[in-house]
Coordinates of C-alpha atoms in Angstrom, one line a residue:
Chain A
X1 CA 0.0 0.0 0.0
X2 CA 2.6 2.4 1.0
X3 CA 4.7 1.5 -2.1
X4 CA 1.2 2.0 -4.2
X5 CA 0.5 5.2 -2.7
X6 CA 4.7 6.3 -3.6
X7 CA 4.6 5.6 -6.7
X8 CA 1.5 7.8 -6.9
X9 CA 2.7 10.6 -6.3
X10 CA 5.7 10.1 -8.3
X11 CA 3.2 10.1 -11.2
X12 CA 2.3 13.2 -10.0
X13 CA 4.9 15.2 -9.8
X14 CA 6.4 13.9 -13.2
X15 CA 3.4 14.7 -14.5
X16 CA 3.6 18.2 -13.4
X17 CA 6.9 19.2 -13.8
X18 CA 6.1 17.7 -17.5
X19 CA 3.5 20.6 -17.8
X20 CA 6.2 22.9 -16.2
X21 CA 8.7 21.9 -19.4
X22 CA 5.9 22.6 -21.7
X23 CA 5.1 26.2 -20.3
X24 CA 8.9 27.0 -20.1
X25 CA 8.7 25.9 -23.7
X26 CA 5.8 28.2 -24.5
X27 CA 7.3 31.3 -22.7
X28 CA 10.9 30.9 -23.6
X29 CA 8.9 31.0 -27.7
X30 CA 11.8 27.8 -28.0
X31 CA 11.9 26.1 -31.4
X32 CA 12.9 23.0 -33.0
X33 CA 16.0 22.5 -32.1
X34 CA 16.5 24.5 -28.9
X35 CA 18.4 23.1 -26.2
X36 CA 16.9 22.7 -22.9
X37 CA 18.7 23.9 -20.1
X38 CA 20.8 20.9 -18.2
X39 CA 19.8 19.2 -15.1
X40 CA 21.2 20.7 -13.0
X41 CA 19.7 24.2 -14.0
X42 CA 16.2 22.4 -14.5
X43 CA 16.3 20.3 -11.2
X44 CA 16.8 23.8 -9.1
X45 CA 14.5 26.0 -10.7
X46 CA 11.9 23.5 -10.6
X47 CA 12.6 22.7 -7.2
X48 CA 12.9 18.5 -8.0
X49 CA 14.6 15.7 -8.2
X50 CA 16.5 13.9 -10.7
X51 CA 14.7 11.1 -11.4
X52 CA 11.1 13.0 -11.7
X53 CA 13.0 15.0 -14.1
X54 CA 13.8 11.9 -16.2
X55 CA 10.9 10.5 -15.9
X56 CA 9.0 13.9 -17.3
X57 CA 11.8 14.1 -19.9
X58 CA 11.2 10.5 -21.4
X59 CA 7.3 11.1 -21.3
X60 CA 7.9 14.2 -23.3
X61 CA 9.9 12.1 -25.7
X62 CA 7.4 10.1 -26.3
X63 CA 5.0 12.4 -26.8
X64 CA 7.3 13.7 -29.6
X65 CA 7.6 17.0 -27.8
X66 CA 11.8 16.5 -26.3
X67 CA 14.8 14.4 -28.0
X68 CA 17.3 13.3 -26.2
X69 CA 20.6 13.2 -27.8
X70 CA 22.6 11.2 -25.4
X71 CA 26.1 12.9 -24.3
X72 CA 24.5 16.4 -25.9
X73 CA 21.2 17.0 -24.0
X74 CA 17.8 17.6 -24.6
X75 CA 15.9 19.5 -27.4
X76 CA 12.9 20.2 -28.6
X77 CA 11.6 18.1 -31.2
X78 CA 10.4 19.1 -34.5
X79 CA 7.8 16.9 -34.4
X80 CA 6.2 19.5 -32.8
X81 CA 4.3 17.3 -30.1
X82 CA 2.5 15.2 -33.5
X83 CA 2.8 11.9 -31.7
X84 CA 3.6 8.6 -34.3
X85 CA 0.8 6.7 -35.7
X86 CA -2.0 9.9 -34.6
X87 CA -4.5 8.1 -36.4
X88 CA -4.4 5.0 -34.7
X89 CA -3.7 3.7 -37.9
X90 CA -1.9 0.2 -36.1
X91 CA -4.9 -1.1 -35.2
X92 CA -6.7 -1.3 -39.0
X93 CA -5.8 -3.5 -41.1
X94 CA -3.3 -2.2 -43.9
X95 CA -5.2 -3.3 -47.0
X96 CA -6.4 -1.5 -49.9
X97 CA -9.9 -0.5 -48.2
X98 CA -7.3 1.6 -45.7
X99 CA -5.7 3.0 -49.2
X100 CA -8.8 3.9 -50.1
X101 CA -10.3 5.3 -46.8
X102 CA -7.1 7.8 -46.9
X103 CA -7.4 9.0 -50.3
X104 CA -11.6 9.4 -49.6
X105 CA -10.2 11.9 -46.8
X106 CA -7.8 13.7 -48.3
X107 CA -10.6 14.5 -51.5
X108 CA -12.4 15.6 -48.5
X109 CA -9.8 17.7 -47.1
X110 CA -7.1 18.9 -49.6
X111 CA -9.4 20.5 -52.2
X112 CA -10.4 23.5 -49.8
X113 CA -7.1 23.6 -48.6
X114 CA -5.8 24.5 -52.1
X115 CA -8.5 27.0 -52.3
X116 CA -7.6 28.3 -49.1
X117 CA -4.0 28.6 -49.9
X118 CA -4.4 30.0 -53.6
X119 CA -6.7 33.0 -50.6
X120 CA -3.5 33.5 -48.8
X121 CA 0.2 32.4 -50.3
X122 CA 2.2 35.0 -50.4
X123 CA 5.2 35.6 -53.1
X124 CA 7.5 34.0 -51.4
X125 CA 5.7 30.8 -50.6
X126 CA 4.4 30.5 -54.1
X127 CA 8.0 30.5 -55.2
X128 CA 8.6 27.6 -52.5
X129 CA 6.0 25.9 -53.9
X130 CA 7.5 26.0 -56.9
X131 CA 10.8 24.7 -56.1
X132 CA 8.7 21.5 -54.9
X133 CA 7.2 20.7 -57.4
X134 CA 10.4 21.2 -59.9
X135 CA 11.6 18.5 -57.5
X136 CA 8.6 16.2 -57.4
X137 CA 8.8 16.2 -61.0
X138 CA 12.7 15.7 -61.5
X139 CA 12.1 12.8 -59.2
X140 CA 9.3 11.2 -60.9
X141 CA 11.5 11.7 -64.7
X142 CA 14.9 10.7 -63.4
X143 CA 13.2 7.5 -61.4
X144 CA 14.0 8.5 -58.1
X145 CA 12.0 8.3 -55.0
X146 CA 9.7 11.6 -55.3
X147 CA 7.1 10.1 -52.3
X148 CA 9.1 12.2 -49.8
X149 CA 8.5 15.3 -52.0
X150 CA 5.5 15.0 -53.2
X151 CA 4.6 14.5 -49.4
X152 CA 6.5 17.7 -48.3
X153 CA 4.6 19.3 -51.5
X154 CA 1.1 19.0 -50.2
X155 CA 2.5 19.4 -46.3
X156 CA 3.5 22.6 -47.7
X157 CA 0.2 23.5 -49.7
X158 CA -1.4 23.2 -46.5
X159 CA 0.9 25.6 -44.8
X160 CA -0.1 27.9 -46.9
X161 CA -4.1 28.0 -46.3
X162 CA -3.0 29.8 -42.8
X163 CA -5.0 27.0 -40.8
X164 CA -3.4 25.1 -37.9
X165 CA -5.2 22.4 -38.2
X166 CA -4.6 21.9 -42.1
X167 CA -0.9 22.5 -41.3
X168 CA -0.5 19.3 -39.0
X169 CA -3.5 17.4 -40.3
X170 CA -2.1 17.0 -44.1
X171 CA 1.7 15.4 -43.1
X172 CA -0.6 13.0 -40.8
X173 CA -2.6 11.6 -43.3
X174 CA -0.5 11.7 -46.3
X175 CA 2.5 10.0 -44.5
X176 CA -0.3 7.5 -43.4
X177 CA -0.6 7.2 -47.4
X178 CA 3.1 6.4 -48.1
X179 CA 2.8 3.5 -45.7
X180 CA 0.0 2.5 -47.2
X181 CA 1.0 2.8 -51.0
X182 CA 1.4 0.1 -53.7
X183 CA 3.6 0.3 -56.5
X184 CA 2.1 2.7 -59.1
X185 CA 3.0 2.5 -62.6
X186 CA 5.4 5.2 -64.8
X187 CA 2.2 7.0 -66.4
X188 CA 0.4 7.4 -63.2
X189 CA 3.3 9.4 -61.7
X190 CA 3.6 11.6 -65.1
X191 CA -0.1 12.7 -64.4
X192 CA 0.5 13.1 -60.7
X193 CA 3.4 15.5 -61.9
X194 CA 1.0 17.4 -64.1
X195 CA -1.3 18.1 -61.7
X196 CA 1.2 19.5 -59.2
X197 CA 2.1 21.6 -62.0
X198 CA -1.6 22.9 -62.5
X199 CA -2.2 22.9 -58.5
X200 CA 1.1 25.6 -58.3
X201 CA -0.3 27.7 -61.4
X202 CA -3.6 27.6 -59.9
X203 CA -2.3 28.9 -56.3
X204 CA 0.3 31.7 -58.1
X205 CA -2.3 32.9 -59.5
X206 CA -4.7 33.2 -56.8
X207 CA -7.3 31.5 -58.1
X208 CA -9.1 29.3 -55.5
X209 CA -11.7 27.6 -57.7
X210 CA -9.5 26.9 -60.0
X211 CA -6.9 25.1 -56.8
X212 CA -10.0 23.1 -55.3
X213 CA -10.6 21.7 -58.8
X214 CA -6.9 20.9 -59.8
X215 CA -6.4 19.1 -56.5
X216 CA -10.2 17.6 -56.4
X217 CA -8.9 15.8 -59.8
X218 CA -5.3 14.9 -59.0
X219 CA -7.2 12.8 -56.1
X220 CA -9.7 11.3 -58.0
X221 CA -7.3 10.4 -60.4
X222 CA -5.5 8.5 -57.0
X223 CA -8.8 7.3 -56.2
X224 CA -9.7 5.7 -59.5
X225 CA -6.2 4.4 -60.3
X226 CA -6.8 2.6 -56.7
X227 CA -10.0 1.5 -57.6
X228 CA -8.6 0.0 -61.2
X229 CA -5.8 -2.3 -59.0
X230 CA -8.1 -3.7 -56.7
X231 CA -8.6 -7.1 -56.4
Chain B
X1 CA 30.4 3.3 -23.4
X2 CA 29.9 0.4 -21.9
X3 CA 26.5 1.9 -20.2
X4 CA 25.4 3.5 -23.3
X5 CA 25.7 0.6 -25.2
X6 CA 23.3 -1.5 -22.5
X7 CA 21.5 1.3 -22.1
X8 CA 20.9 1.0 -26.2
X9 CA 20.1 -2.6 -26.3
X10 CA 17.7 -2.3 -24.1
X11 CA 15.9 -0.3 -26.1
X12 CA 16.0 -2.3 -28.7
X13 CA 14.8 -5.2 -26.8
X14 CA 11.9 -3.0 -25.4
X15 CA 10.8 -1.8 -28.9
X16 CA 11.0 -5.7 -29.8
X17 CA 8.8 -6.3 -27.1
X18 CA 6.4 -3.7 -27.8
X19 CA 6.0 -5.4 -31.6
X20 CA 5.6 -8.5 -30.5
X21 CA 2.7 -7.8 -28.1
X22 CA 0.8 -5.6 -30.9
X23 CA 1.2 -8.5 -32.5
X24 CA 0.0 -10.3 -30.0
X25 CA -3.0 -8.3 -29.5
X26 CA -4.0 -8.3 -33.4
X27 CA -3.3 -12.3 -34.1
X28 CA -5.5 -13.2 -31.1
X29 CA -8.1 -10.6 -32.3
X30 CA -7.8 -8.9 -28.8
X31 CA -10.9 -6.1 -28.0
X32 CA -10.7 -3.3 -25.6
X33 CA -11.2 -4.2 -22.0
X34 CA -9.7 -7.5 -23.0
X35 CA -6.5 -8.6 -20.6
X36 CA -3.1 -9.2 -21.4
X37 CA -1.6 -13.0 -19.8
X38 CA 0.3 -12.4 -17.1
X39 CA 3.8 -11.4 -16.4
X40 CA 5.3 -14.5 -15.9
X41 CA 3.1 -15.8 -18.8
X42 CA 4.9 -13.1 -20.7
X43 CA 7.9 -13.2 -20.0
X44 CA 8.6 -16.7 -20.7
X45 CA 6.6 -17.1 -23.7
X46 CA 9.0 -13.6 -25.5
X47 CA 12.1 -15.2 -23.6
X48 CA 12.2 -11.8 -21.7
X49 CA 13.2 -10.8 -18.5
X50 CA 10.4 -8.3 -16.3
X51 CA 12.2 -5.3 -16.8
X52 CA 12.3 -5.5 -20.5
X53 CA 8.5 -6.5 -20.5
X54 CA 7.5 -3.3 -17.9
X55 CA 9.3 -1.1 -20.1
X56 CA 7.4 -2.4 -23.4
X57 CA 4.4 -2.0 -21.3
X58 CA 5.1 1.4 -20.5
X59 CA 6.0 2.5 -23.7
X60 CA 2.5 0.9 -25.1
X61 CA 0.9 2.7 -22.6
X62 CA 1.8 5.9 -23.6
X63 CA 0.8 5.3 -26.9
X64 CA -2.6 4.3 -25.3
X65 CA -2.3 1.1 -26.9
X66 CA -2.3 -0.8 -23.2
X67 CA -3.6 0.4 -20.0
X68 CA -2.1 -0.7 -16.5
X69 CA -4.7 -1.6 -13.8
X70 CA -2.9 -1.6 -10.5
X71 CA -3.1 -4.8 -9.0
X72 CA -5.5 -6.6 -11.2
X73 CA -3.6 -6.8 -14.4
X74 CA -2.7 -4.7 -18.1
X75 CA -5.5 -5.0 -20.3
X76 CA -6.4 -3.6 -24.0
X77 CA -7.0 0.6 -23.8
X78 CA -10.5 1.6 -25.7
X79 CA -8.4 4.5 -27.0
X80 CA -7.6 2.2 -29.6
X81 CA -4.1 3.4 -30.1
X82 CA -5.3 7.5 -30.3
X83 CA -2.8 9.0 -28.5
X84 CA -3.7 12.5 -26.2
X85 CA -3.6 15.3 -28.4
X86 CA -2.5 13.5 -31.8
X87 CA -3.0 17.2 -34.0
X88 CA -0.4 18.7 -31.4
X89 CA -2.9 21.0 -30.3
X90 CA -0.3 21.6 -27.2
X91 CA 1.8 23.9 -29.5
X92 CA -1.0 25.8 -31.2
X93 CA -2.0 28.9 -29.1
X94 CA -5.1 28.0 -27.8
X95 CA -7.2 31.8 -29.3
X96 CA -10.7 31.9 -31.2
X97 CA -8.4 31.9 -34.3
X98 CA -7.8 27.9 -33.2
X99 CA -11.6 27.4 -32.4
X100 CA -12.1 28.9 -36.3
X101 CA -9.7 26.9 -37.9
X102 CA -11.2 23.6 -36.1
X103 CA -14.5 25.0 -37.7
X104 CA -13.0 24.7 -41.3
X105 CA -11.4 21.7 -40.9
X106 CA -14.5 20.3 -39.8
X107 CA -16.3 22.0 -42.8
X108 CA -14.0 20.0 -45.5
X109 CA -14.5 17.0 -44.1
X110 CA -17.9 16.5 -42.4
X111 CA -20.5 17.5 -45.0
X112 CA -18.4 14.4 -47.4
X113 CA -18.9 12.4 -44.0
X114 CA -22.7 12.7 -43.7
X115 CA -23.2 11.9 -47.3
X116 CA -20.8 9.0 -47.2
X117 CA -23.5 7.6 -44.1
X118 CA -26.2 8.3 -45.8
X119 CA -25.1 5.8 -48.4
X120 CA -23.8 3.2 -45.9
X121 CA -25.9 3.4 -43.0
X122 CA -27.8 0.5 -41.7
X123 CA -31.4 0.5 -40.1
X124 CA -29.8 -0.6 -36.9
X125 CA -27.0 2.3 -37.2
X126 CA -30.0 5.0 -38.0
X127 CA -31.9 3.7 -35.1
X128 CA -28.8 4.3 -32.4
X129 CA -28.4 7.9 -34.4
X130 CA -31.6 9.2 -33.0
X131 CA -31.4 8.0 -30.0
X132 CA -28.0 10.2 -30.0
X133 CA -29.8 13.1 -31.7
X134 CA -32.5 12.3 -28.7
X135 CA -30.0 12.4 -26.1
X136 CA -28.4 16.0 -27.5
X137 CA -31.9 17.5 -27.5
X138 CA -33.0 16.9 -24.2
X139 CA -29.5 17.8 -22.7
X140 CA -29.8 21.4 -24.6
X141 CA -33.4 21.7 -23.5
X142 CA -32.9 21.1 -19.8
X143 CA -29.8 22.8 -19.7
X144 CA -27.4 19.9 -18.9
X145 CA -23.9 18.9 -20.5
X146 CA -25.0 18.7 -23.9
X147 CA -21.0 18.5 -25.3
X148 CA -20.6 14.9 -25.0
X149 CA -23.1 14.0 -26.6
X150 CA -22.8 16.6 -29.4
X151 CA -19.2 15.0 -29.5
X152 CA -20.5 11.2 -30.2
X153 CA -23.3 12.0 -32.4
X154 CA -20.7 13.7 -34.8
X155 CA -18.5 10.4 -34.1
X156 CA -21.7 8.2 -35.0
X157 CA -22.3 9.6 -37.7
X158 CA -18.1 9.2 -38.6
X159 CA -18.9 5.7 -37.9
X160 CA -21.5 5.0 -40.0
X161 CA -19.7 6.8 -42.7
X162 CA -17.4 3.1 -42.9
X163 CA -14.5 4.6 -43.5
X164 CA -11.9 4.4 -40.9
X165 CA -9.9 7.0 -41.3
X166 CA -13.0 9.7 -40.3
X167 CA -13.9 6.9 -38.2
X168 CA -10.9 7.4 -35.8
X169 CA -10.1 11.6 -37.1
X170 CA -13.3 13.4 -36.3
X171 CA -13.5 12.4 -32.2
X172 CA -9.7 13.4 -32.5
X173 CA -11.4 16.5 -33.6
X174 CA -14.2 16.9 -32.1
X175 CA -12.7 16.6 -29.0
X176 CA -10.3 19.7 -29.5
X177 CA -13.1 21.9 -30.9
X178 CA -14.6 20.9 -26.8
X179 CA -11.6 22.4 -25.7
X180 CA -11.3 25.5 -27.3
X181 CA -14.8 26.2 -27.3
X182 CA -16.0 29.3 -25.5
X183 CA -19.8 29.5 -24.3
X184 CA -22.6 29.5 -26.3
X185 CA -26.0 31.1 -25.6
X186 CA -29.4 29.0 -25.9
X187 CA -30.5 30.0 -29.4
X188 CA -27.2 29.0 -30.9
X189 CA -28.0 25.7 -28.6
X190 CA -31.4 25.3 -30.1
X191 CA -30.5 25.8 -34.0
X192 CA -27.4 23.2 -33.2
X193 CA -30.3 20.7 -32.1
X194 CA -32.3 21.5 -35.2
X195 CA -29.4 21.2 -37.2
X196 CA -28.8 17.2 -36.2
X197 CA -32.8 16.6 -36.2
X198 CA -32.1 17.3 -40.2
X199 CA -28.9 15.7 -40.2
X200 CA -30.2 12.5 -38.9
X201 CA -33.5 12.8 -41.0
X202 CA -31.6 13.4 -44.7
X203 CA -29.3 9.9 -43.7
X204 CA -32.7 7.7 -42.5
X205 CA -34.1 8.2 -45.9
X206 CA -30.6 7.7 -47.1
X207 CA -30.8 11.1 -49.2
X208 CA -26.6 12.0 -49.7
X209 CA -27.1 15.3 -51.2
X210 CA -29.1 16.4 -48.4
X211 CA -27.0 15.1 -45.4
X212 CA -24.3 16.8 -47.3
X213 CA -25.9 20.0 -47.2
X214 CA -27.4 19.6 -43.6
X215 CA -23.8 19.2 -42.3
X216 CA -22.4 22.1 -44.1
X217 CA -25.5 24.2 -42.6
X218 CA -24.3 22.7 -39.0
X219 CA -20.8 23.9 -39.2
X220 CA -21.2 27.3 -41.1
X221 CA -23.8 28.1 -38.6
X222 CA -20.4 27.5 -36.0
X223 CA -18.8 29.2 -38.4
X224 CA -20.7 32.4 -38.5
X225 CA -21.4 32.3 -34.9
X226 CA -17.7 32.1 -34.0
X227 CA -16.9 35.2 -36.4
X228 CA -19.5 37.0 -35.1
X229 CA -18.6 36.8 -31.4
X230 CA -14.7 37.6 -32.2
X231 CA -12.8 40.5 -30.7

């Protein structure tokens, strides 16, 4: 009972001086990157011990909010608190219903997001978006692995639409779809090239109609090439 | 070194551990609520020794993939694997400009949502939503904690959608739009409970177009409301 009731507390006090790294966090305005300050520093300005320290230090870690680089210290992570696997996505099965599922949401999602970002992009991120989709379609035409671009290309279109919620929601679900993606064919990615292109052109020129429907149809044309290969 | 390289292994062996009981817990078909064998069991069967297994445990937890009952055993979490604040929510400031953005995110995908159950819906799935639609009307008439149960009728109707990625991303949602949601006066309340009567009605007579637009109504009512009440 007394060991019960010790260990407790312990959870406690992790707990809080958890929430106490997370408002130091917050004030300090740290980034990705930033180093925490050591220990020592921590364990008397927070008035605790060592070992409530570590323990609030490795639940942080794996709530993808610290890294620790052993020998170095502790940072913050720029995972920026977006746990691993947010979807629960470990508990459905990994078939081609799930392949289909996450394409059905991102038609849901991405088209307004385009719209919203061809509202709101400025110069500078329409010339970013550009560079990515350069890459994305060097990638695709030299044979390379473009999957990691042409994620960080619609991560980045969601940037742009100025919503929080887009911004995190989009590398959630389309790195969800990478796990989840078969082996698509040379012609398929030529398409999926052209309609980045028309996405960008839509977005530079401010046209959010015109976005929504570029990206509406460079998911549908995902959706159908799904629905072609099943079975 | 020596230390850091046990210190790594163990990890290693930890993660290992952690696979092989989600494993575990998808071969045998496990549910939530279900409990894990034993320690001992465990342990023996994995060739492990208890720390390894505790730490698994641990890391499983946190991933609310397990939960630890003290002194009666480690059994299956109903969180199914969701982790606590899987959009990172911790590290968006938490203003009405969060609240709005949760509004639009909700908007993309929720009208597609209600049109996707009115398609799919069974009679015993329509039956169970108005009971839930019920439930949220007689909480906003007599003034009780109608948020819950605004929360799982939104879920249900996610559910009946069969598709598992809304399935599992609008509570995820839902959820955060609870916590950043200020109060809202008793007309707003009534319209909300009109809003699911129609909502419910449209997917009963399995009319897509209409749940569609019923939903959309719902959230750009929030929508409005929200702008309206800002600064």
């Amino acid at each position: 009972m007394a060991d019960l009731l010790k260990s407790t507390v312990k959870i406690t006090r992790s707990q809080e001086t958890a929430d106490a790294l997370i408002s130091l966090i917050l004030s300090r305005n740290m980034k990705a990157g930033d180093r925490l300050p050591n220990e020592q520093t921590l364990c008397e300005a927070l008035n605790i011990g060592r070992g409530t320290l570590r323990e609030a230090v490795k639940q942080l870690s794996s709530r993808n909010i610290l890294e620790v680089h052993q020998g170095s210290g502790t940072y913050v992570s720029d995972k920026r608190g977006i746990p691993s696997d947010p979807l629960g996505v470990t508990f459905l099965k990994n078939n081609k219903k799930l392949a289909l599922d996450l394409i059905e949401a991102r038609l849901a999602l991405e088209p307004q997001i385009a719209m919203l970002a061809a509202e709101n992009a400025t110069e500078e991120d329409i010339a970013h978006m550009i560079e990515l989709r350069d890459l994305h379609k060097e990638a695709i035409y030299s044979g390379g692995n473009y999957q990691d671009v042409d994620t960080q290309f619609h991560a980045y279109v969601a940037q742009c639409s100025g919503n929080a919620i887009f911004t995190n929601l989009v590398p959630i679900i389309a790195s969800s779809v990478q796990v989840s993606t078969t082996i698509v064919d040379m012609e398929y990615r030529k398409i999926s090239a052209r309609c980045h292109h028309l996405i960008t052109e839509c977005i530079a020129r401010h046209d959010g109609l015109g976005a929504y429907n570029a990206m509406l149809t460079h998911l549908n044309v995902s959706r159908e090439y799904f629905i072609s290969k099943e079975d």
